[in-house]
Every structure is written in C-alpha cells, then in structure tokens.
C-alpha cells in the first residue's frame, strides 16, 4: 500500500515538473555555480580580505553570463565578443545595471588556484580583483577539448 502511494506521489511530482517546465516556469539556462566558480570566488575573497577590500558576493546571474563569456572565449579569446561587441554588452543585453564593471579572462589554467595565480601576477587583472567599488562577482569556466587552450575562465565584476 505504501509503495503504491509513493509511486503515485512521484508521478504527480514528475508530471507537475514537466508541466511547469513546458510553460516556461523552469529556466533551462538557470545559472549553475560550478565547483570551479566557488573555488575562484573563495580565493578572490581571501585576497581581498588580506587587503581590507571587503568580500564579493558570488552572483548567480553574473555567473551565468560569465559562463556564456567563457564559451565565447573558446571561439575568440578576447575582451571583444565573437559578434564584434565589447565584453560588457552581455550585461546590457541581460538587464544588468551597474555604475562600474570589469572583466578578467584567462585560458589554459587547469585549476582555480592556477588561474588566480595568473591573475594576481598581472597588474590589470589584479586591479579588477581588488577594486574596492566592486561588490559582486560572476565566475565562468568552460572546458573545450581540442581547442587551443582547453580551459577558459572569466570573472565579471560589478558594483
């Protein structure tokens, strides 16, 4: 008896999940904050804390956009997007408002520790990481086998 009830409840849950996803209530592109993103954000906040800059919030929407930018960087490794627009156009396209923003990109580093080491040894990237006016971060990571660098990393910062 209990087994039948379990399967009926499960069937209802699955039916409702499918129903709402078809209606558009489930976002198929919902931000996934990867293990790599969490590791990068943790190291960023460690570096900022050492210098009394305040911690950044790992933002889901910025992370979604950073993931998209990481995929774009596998096509064209540049702050210019494959469509010819500047990297910040992705923020405007997705309704992100800001007074100030920044982007760091990197390629080839296997781990969060390696990419953060690279960024912290580059004056411009380090400046973005430590800018006191930034309060949010999105971290993108994309792995593309057979590409020039294989691993692509993006940080997007906003106030």
Coordinates of N, CA and C in Angstrom, one line a residue:
X1 N 0.8 -1.2 0.0 CA 0.0 0.0 0.0 C 0.9 1.3 0.0
X2 N 1.9 1.3 0.9 CA 2.8 2.5 1.0 C 3.6 2.6 -0.3
X3 N 3.9 1.5 -0.9 CA 4.7 1.5 -2.2 C 3.9 2.2 -3.3
X4 N 2.6 1.8 -3.4 CA 1.7 2.4 -4.4 C 1.6 3.9 -4.2
X5 N 1.4 4.4 -3.0 CA 1.3 5.8 -2.6 C 2.6 6.5 -3.1
X6 N 3.7 5.9 -2.8 CA 5.0 6.6 -3.1 C 5.1 6.8 -4.6
X7 N 4.7 5.8 -5.4 CA 4.8 5.9 -6.9 C 3.7 6.9 -7.4
X8 N 2.6 7.0 -6.8 CA 1.6 8.0 -7.2 C 2.1 9.4 -6.9
X9 N 2.7 9.6 -5.8 CA 3.2 10.9 -5.4 C 4.3 11.3 -6.4
X10 N 5.2 10.3 -6.6 CA 6.3 10.6 -7.6 C 5.8 10.9 -8.9
X11 N 4.8 10.2 -9.4 CA 4.2 10.5 -10.7 C 3.6 11.9 -10.8
X12 N 3.0 12.4 -9.7 CA 2.4 13.7 -9.6 C 3.5 14.7 -9.7
X13 N 4.6 14.5 -8.9 CA 5.7 15.5 -8.9 C 6.3 15.6 -10.3
X14 N 6.6 14.4 -10.9 CA 7.2 14.4 -12.3 C 6.3 15.1 -13.3
X15 N 5.0 14.9 -13.2 CA 4.0 15.5 -14.1 C 4.0 17.0 -13.9
X16 N 4.0 17.5 -12.7 CA 4.0 18.9 -12.4 C 5.3 19.5 -12.9
X17 N 6.4 18.9 -12.7 CA 7.7 19.4 -13.1 C 7.7 19.6 -14.6
X18 N 7.2 18.6 -15.3 CA 7.2 18.6 -16.8 C 6.2 19.7 -17.2
X19 N 5.1 19.8 -16.6 CA 4.1 20.8 -16.9 C 4.6 22.2 -16.8
X20 N 5.2 22.5 -15.6 CA 5.8 23.9 -15.4 C 7.0 24.2 -16.3
X21 N 7.8 23.2 -16.6 CA 8.9 23.4 -17.5 C 8.4 23.8 -18.9
X22 N 7.4 23.1 -19.4 CA 6.8 23.4 -20.7 C 6.2 24.8 -20.7
X23 N 5.6 25.2 -19.6 CA 5.0 26.5 -19.6 C 6.1 27.6 -19.4
X24 N 7.3 27.2 -19.2 CA 8.4 28.2 -19.1 C 8.7 28.6 -17.7
X25 N 8.2 28.0 -16.7 CA 8.5 28.3 -15.3 C 9.8 27.8 -14.8
X26 N 10.3 26.8 -15.5 CA 11.6 26.3 -15.2 C 12.6 26.9 -16.2
X27 N 13.6 27.5 -15.7 CA 14.6 28.2 -16.6 C 15.7 27.1 -17.0
X28 N 15.7 26.7 -18.2 CA 16.6 25.7 -18.7 C 18.0 26.3 -18.7
X29 N 18.2 27.6 -18.6 CA 19.5 28.2 -18.6 C 19.8 28.8 -17.2
X30 N 19.2 28.2 -16.2 CA 19.5 28.7 -14.9 C 21.0 28.6 -14.6
X31 N 21.4 29.6 -13.8 CA 22.9 29.7 -13.5 C 23.3 28.5 -12.7
X32 N 24.4 27.9 -13.1 CA 24.9 26.8 -12.4 C 26.3 27.3 -11.8
X33 N 26.4 27.3 -10.5 CA 27.6 27.8 -9.9 C 28.5 26.5 -9.7
X34 N 29.5 26.4 -10.5 CA 30.3 25.2 -10.5 C 31.3 25.2 -9.3
X35 N 31.9 24.1 -9.1 CA 32.9 23.9 -8.1 C 34.0 24.9 -8.4
X36 N 34.4 25.1 -9.6 CA 35.5 25.9 -10.0 C 35.1 27.4 -9.7
X37 N 33.9 27.8 -9.9 CA 33.5 29.2 -9.6 C 33.6 29.4 -8.1
X38 N 33.1 28.5 -7.4 CA 33.2 28.7 -5.9 C 34.6 28.8 -5.4
X39 N 35.5 28.0 -6.0 CA 36.9 28.0 -5.6 C 37.5 29.3 -6.0
X40 N 37.3 29.8 -7.2 CA 37.8 31.1 -7.6 C 37.3 32.2 -6.7
X41 N 36.0 32.2 -6.4 CA 35.4 33.3 -5.5 C 36.0 33.2 -4.1
X42 N 36.3 32.0 -3.6 CA 36.9 31.9 -2.3 C 38.3 32.5 -2.3
X43 N 39.0 32.2 -3.3 CA 40.4 32.8 -3.4 C 40.4 34.3 -3.6
X44 N 39.4 34.8 -4.4 CA 39.3 36.2 -4.6 C 39.0 36.9 -3.2
X45 N 38.1 36.3 -2.5 CA 37.7 36.9 -1.2 C 38.8 36.8 -0.2
X46 N 39.6 35.8 -0.3 CA 40.8 35.6 0.6 C 41.8 36.8 0.3
X47 N 42.0 37.0 -1.0 CA 43.0 38.1 -1.4 C 42.4 39.5 -1.0
X48 N 41.1 39.7 -1.2 CA 40.5 41.0 -0.8 C 40.5 41.2 0.7
X49 N 40.3 40.1 1.4 CA 40.2 40.2 2.9 C 41.6 40.6 3.4
X50 N 42.7 40.0 2.8 CA 44.1 40.3 3.2 C 44.3 41.8 3.1
X51 N 43.6 42.5 2.2 CA 43.9 43.9 1.9 C 42.8 44.8 2.3
X52 N 41.9 44.3 3.2 CA 40.7 45.1 3.7 C 39.9 45.7 2.6
X53 N 39.6 44.9 1.6 CA 38.8 45.4 0.4 C 37.3 45.0 0.5
X54 N 37.0 44.1 1.4 CA 35.6 43.6 1.5 C 35.4 42.4 0.6
X55 N 34.6 41.5 1.0 CA 34.3 40.3 0.2 C 33.3 40.6 -0.9
X56 N 33.4 39.8 -2.0 CA 32.4 39.9 -3.1 C 31.4 38.8 -2.9
X57 N 30.2 39.1 -3.4 CA 29.1 38.1 -3.4 C 29.2 37.4 -4.7
X58 N 29.2 36.1 -4.7 CA 29.2 35.3 -5.9 C 27.7 35.3 -6.4
X59 N 27.5 36.0 -7.5 CA 26.2 36.3 -8.0 C 25.8 35.3 -9.1
X60 N 24.6 34.7 -9.0 CA 24.1 33.7 -10.0 C 24.0 34.3 -11.4
X61 N 23.4 35.4 -11.5 CA 23.2 36.0 -12.8 C 24.5 36.3 -13.5
X62 N 25.4 37.0 -12.7 CA 26.7 37.3 -13.3 C 27.5 36.0 -13.6
X63 N 27.3 35.0 -12.8 CA 28.0 33.7 -13.1 C 27.4 33.1 -14.4
X64 N 26.1 33.2 -14.6 CA 25.5 32.7 -15.8 C 26.1 33.4 -17.0
X65 N 26.3 34.7 -16.9 CA 26.9 35.5 -18.0 C 28.4 35.2 -18.2
X66 N 29.1 35.0 -17.1 CA 30.5 34.7 -17.2 C 30.7 33.3 -17.8
X67 N 29.8 32.4 -17.5 CA 29.9 31.1 -18.2 C 29.7 31.3 -19.7
X68 N 28.7 32.1 -20.1 CA 28.5 32.4 -21.5 C 29.7 33.0 -22.1
X69 N 30.3 34.0 -21.4 CA 31.6 34.6 -21.9 C 32.7 33.6 -22.0
X70 N 32.8 32.7 -21.1 CA 33.9 31.7 -21.2 C 33.7 30.8 -22.4
X71 N 32.5 30.5 -22.8 CA 32.2 29.7 -24.0 C 32.6 30.6 -25.2
X72 N 32.3 31.9 -25.2 CA 32.7 32.7 -26.3 C 34.2 32.8 -26.4
X73 N 34.9 32.9 -25.3 CA 36.3 33.0 -25.3 C 37.0 31.7 -26.0
X74 N 36.3 30.6 -25.9 CA 36.8 29.4 -26.6 C 36.8 29.6 -28.1
X75 N 35.8 30.5 -28.6 CA 35.7 30.8 -30.0 C 36.7 31.9 -30.4
X76 N 36.7 33.0 -29.5 CA 37.6 34.1 -29.8 C 38.1 34.6 -28.4
X77 N 39.4 34.3 -28.1 CA 39.9 34.7 -26.8 C 40.3 36.2 -26.8
X78 N 39.3 37.0 -26.4 CA 39.4 38.4 -26.4 C 38.3 39.0 -25.5
X79 N 38.6 40.3 -25.2 CA 37.5 41.0 -24.5 C 36.5 41.5 -25.5
X80 N 36.7 41.4 -26.7 CA 35.7 41.6 -27.8 C 35.0 40.3 -28.0
X81 N 33.7 40.3 -28.0 CA 32.9 39.1 -28.2 C 32.9 38.7 -29.7
X82 N 32.6 37.4 -29.9 CA 32.6 36.9 -31.3 C 31.7 37.7 -32.3
X83 N 30.7 38.4 -31.7 CA 29.8 39.2 -32.5 C 30.3 40.6 -32.8
X84 N 31.5 40.9 -32.3 CA 32.2 42.2 -32.5 C 31.9 43.2 -31.5
X85 N 31.0 42.9 -30.5 CA 30.7 43.9 -29.5 C 31.7 43.8 -28.3
X86 N 31.8 44.8 -27.5 CA 32.7 44.7 -26.3 C 32.1 43.8 -25.3
X87 N 33.0 43.3 -24.4 CA 32.6 42.3 -23.4 C 31.4 42.7 -22.5
X88 N 31.3 44.0 -22.3 CA 30.2 44.4 -21.3 C 28.8 44.5 -21.9
X89 N 28.8 44.3 -23.3 CA 27.4 44.3 -23.9 C 26.6 43.1 -23.4
X90 N 27.2 42.1 -22.9 CA 26.5 40.9 -22.4 C 25.7 41.3 -21.1
X91 N 26.2 42.3 -20.4 CA 25.5 42.8 -19.2 C 24.3 43.6 -19.6
X92 N 24.4 44.5 -20.6 CA 23.3 45.3 -21.1 C 22.2 44.4 -21.7
X93 N 22.6 43.4 -22.5 CA 21.6 42.5 -23.1 C 20.8 41.8 -22.1
X94 N 21.3 41.6 -20.9 CA 20.6 40.8 -19.9 C 20.1 41.6 -18.7
X95 N 20.0 42.9 -18.9 CA 19.4 43.8 -17.9 C 20.2 44.0 -16.7
X96 N 21.5 43.8 -16.7 CA 22.3 44.1 -15.5 C 22.7 45.5 -15.5
X97 N 22.3 46.2 -14.5 CA 22.6 47.6 -14.3 C 23.8 47.8 -13.4
X98 N 24.7 48.7 -13.7 CA 25.9 48.9 -12.9 C 26.4 50.3 -13.2
X99 N 27.2 50.8 -12.2 CA 27.9 52.1 -12.4 C 29.3 51.8 -12.9
X100 N 29.9 50.7 -12.4 CA 31.2 50.3 -12.8 C 31.3 48.7 -12.9
X101 N 32.1 48.3 -13.8 CA 32.2 46.8 -14.0 C 33.6 46.5 -14.6
X102 N 33.9 45.2 -14.5 CA 35.2 44.8 -15.0 C 35.1 43.3 -15.5
X103 N 36.1 42.9 -16.3 CA 36.1 41.6 -16.8 C 37.6 41.1 -16.8
X104 N 37.8 39.9 -16.3 CA 39.1 39.2 -16.4 C 38.8 37.9 -17.2
X105 N 39.7 37.7 -18.1 CA 39.7 36.4 -18.9 C 41.0 35.7 -18.8
X106 N 41.0 34.4 -18.9 CA 42.2 33.6 -18.9 C 42.0 32.3 -19.6
X107 N 43.0 31.7 -20.0 CA 42.9 30.4 -20.7 C 44.1 29.5 -20.5
X108 N 43.8 28.2 -20.4 CA 44.9 27.3 -20.3 C 45.2 26.8 -18.9
X109 N 44.7 27.5 -17.9 CA 45.0 27.1 -16.5 C 44.0 26.0 -16.1
X110 N 44.5 24.9 -15.5 CA 43.7 23.7 -15.2 C 42.9 23.9 -13.9
X111 N 43.4 24.7 -12.9 CA 42.7 24.8 -11.6 C 42.4 26.3 -11.3
X112 N 41.5 26.4 -10.3 CA 41.2 27.7 -9.8 C 42.4 28.4 -9.2
X113 N 43.2 27.6 -8.5 CA 44.4 28.2 -7.9 C 45.4 28.7 -9.0
X114 N 45.5 27.9 -10.0 CA 46.4 28.3 -11.1 C 45.9 29.6 -11.8
X115 N 44.6 29.7 -12.1 CA 44.1 30.9 -12.8 C 44.2 32.1 -11.9
X116 N 43.9 31.9 -10.6 CA 44.1 33.1 -9.7 C 45.5 33.5 -9.5
X117 N 46.4 32.6 -9.6 CA 47.9 32.9 -9.5 C 48.2 33.8 -10.7
X118 N 47.7 33.4 -11.9 CA 48.0 34.1 -13.1 C 47.4 35.5 -13.0
X119 N 46.2 35.6 -12.6 CA 45.5 36.9 -12.5 C 46.2 37.8 -11.4
X120 N 46.6 37.3 -10.3 CA 47.2 38.1 -9.3 C 48.6 38.5 -9.7
X121 N 49.2 37.9 -10.7 CA 50.5 38.4 -11.2 C 50.4 39.2 -12.4
X122 N 49.2 39.7 -12.7 CA 49.0 40.6 -13.8 C 48.4 41.9 -13.3
X123 N 49.0 43.0 -13.4 CA 48.6 44.3 -12.8 C 47.1 44.6 -13.1
X124 N 46.7 44.5 -14.4 CA 45.3 44.9 -14.7 C 44.3 43.9 -14.1
X125 N 44.6 42.6 -14.2 CA 43.7 41.6 -13.6 C 43.6 41.8 -12.1
X126 N 44.7 42.0 -11.5 CA 44.8 42.1 -10.0 C 44.0 43.3 -9.6
X127 N 44.1 44.4 -10.4 CA 43.4 45.6 -10.0 C 41.9 45.4 -10.0
X128 N 41.4 44.6 -11.0 CA 39.9 44.3 -11.0 C 39.6 43.5 -9.8
X129 N 40.4 42.5 -9.5 CA 40.1 41.6 -8.3 C 40.0 42.4 -7.0
X130 N 40.9 43.4 -6.9 CA 41.0 44.2 -5.6 C 40.2 45.5 -5.6
X131 N 39.5 45.8 -6.7 CA 38.8 47.1 -6.8 C 37.7 47.2 -5.6
X132 N 37.9 48.2 -4.8 CA 37.0 48.3 -3.6 C 35.6 48.5 -4.0
X133 N 35.3 49.2 -5.1 CA 34.0 49.5 -5.6 C 33.2 48.4 -6.1
X134 N 33.8 47.2 -6.3 CA 33.1 46.0 -6.8 C 32.5 45.3 -5.6
X135 N 31.3 44.8 -5.7 CA 30.6 44.1 -4.7 C 30.1 42.7 -5.1
X136 N 30.0 42.5 -6.4 CA 29.5 41.2 -6.9 C 30.5 40.7 -7.9
X137 N 30.5 39.3 -8.0 CA 31.4 38.6 -9.0 C 30.6 37.5 -9.6
X138 N 30.9 37.3 -10.9 CA 30.4 36.1 -11.5 C 31.6 35.4 -12.1
X139 N 31.7 34.1 -11.9 CA 32.9 33.3 -12.4 C 32.4 32.3 -13.4
X140 N 33.0 32.3 -14.6 CA 32.7 31.4 -15.6 C 33.9 30.5 -15.9
X141 N 33.5 29.2 -16.2 CA 34.5 28.2 -16.5 C 34.0 27.4 -17.6
X142 N 34.8 27.1 -18.6 CA 34.4 26.3 -19.8 C 35.6 25.4 -20.2
X143 N 35.3 24.2 -20.4 CA 36.3 23.2 -20.9 C 35.9 22.8 -22.3
X144 N 36.8 23.0 -23.2 CA 36.6 22.6 -24.6 C 37.8 21.7 -25.1
X145 N 37.6 20.4 -25.1 CA 38.6 19.6 -25.6 C 38.9 19.9 -27.1
X146 N 40.2 19.8 -27.5 CA 40.6 20.0 -28.8 C 40.8 21.5 -29.2
X147 N 40.5 22.4 -28.3 CA 40.7 23.8 -28.6 C 42.1 24.2 -28.2
X148 N 42.5 25.4 -28.5 CA 43.8 25.9 -28.3 C 44.3 25.8 -26.8
X149 N 43.4 26.2 -25.9 CA 43.8 26.3 -24.5 C 43.1 25.2 -23.6
X150 N 42.0 24.7 -24.1 CA 41.2 23.7 -23.4 C 40.3 24.2 -22.3
X151 N 40.9 25.1 -21.4 CA 40.2 25.6 -20.2 C 40.1 27.1 -20.4
X152 N 38.9 27.6 -20.2 CA 38.6 29.1 -20.3 C 38.0 29.6 -19.0
X153 N 38.4 30.7 -18.5 CA 38.0 31.3 -17.3 C 37.6 32.7 -17.5
X154 N 36.5 33.2 -16.9 CA 36.1 34.6 -16.9 C 35.6 35.0 -15.6
X155 N 36.0 36.2 -15.2 CA 35.4 36.9 -14.0 C 34.7 38.1 -14.5
X156 N 33.5 38.3 -14.0 CA 32.8 39.6 -14.3 C 32.5 40.2 -12.9
X157 N 32.8 41.5 -12.8 CA 32.7 42.2 -11.6 C 31.7 43.4 -11.8
X158 N 30.9 43.7 -10.8 CA 30.0 44.9 -10.8 C 29.9 45.4 -9.4
X159 N 29.5 46.7 -9.4 CA 29.3 47.3 -8.1 C 28.0 46.9 -7.4

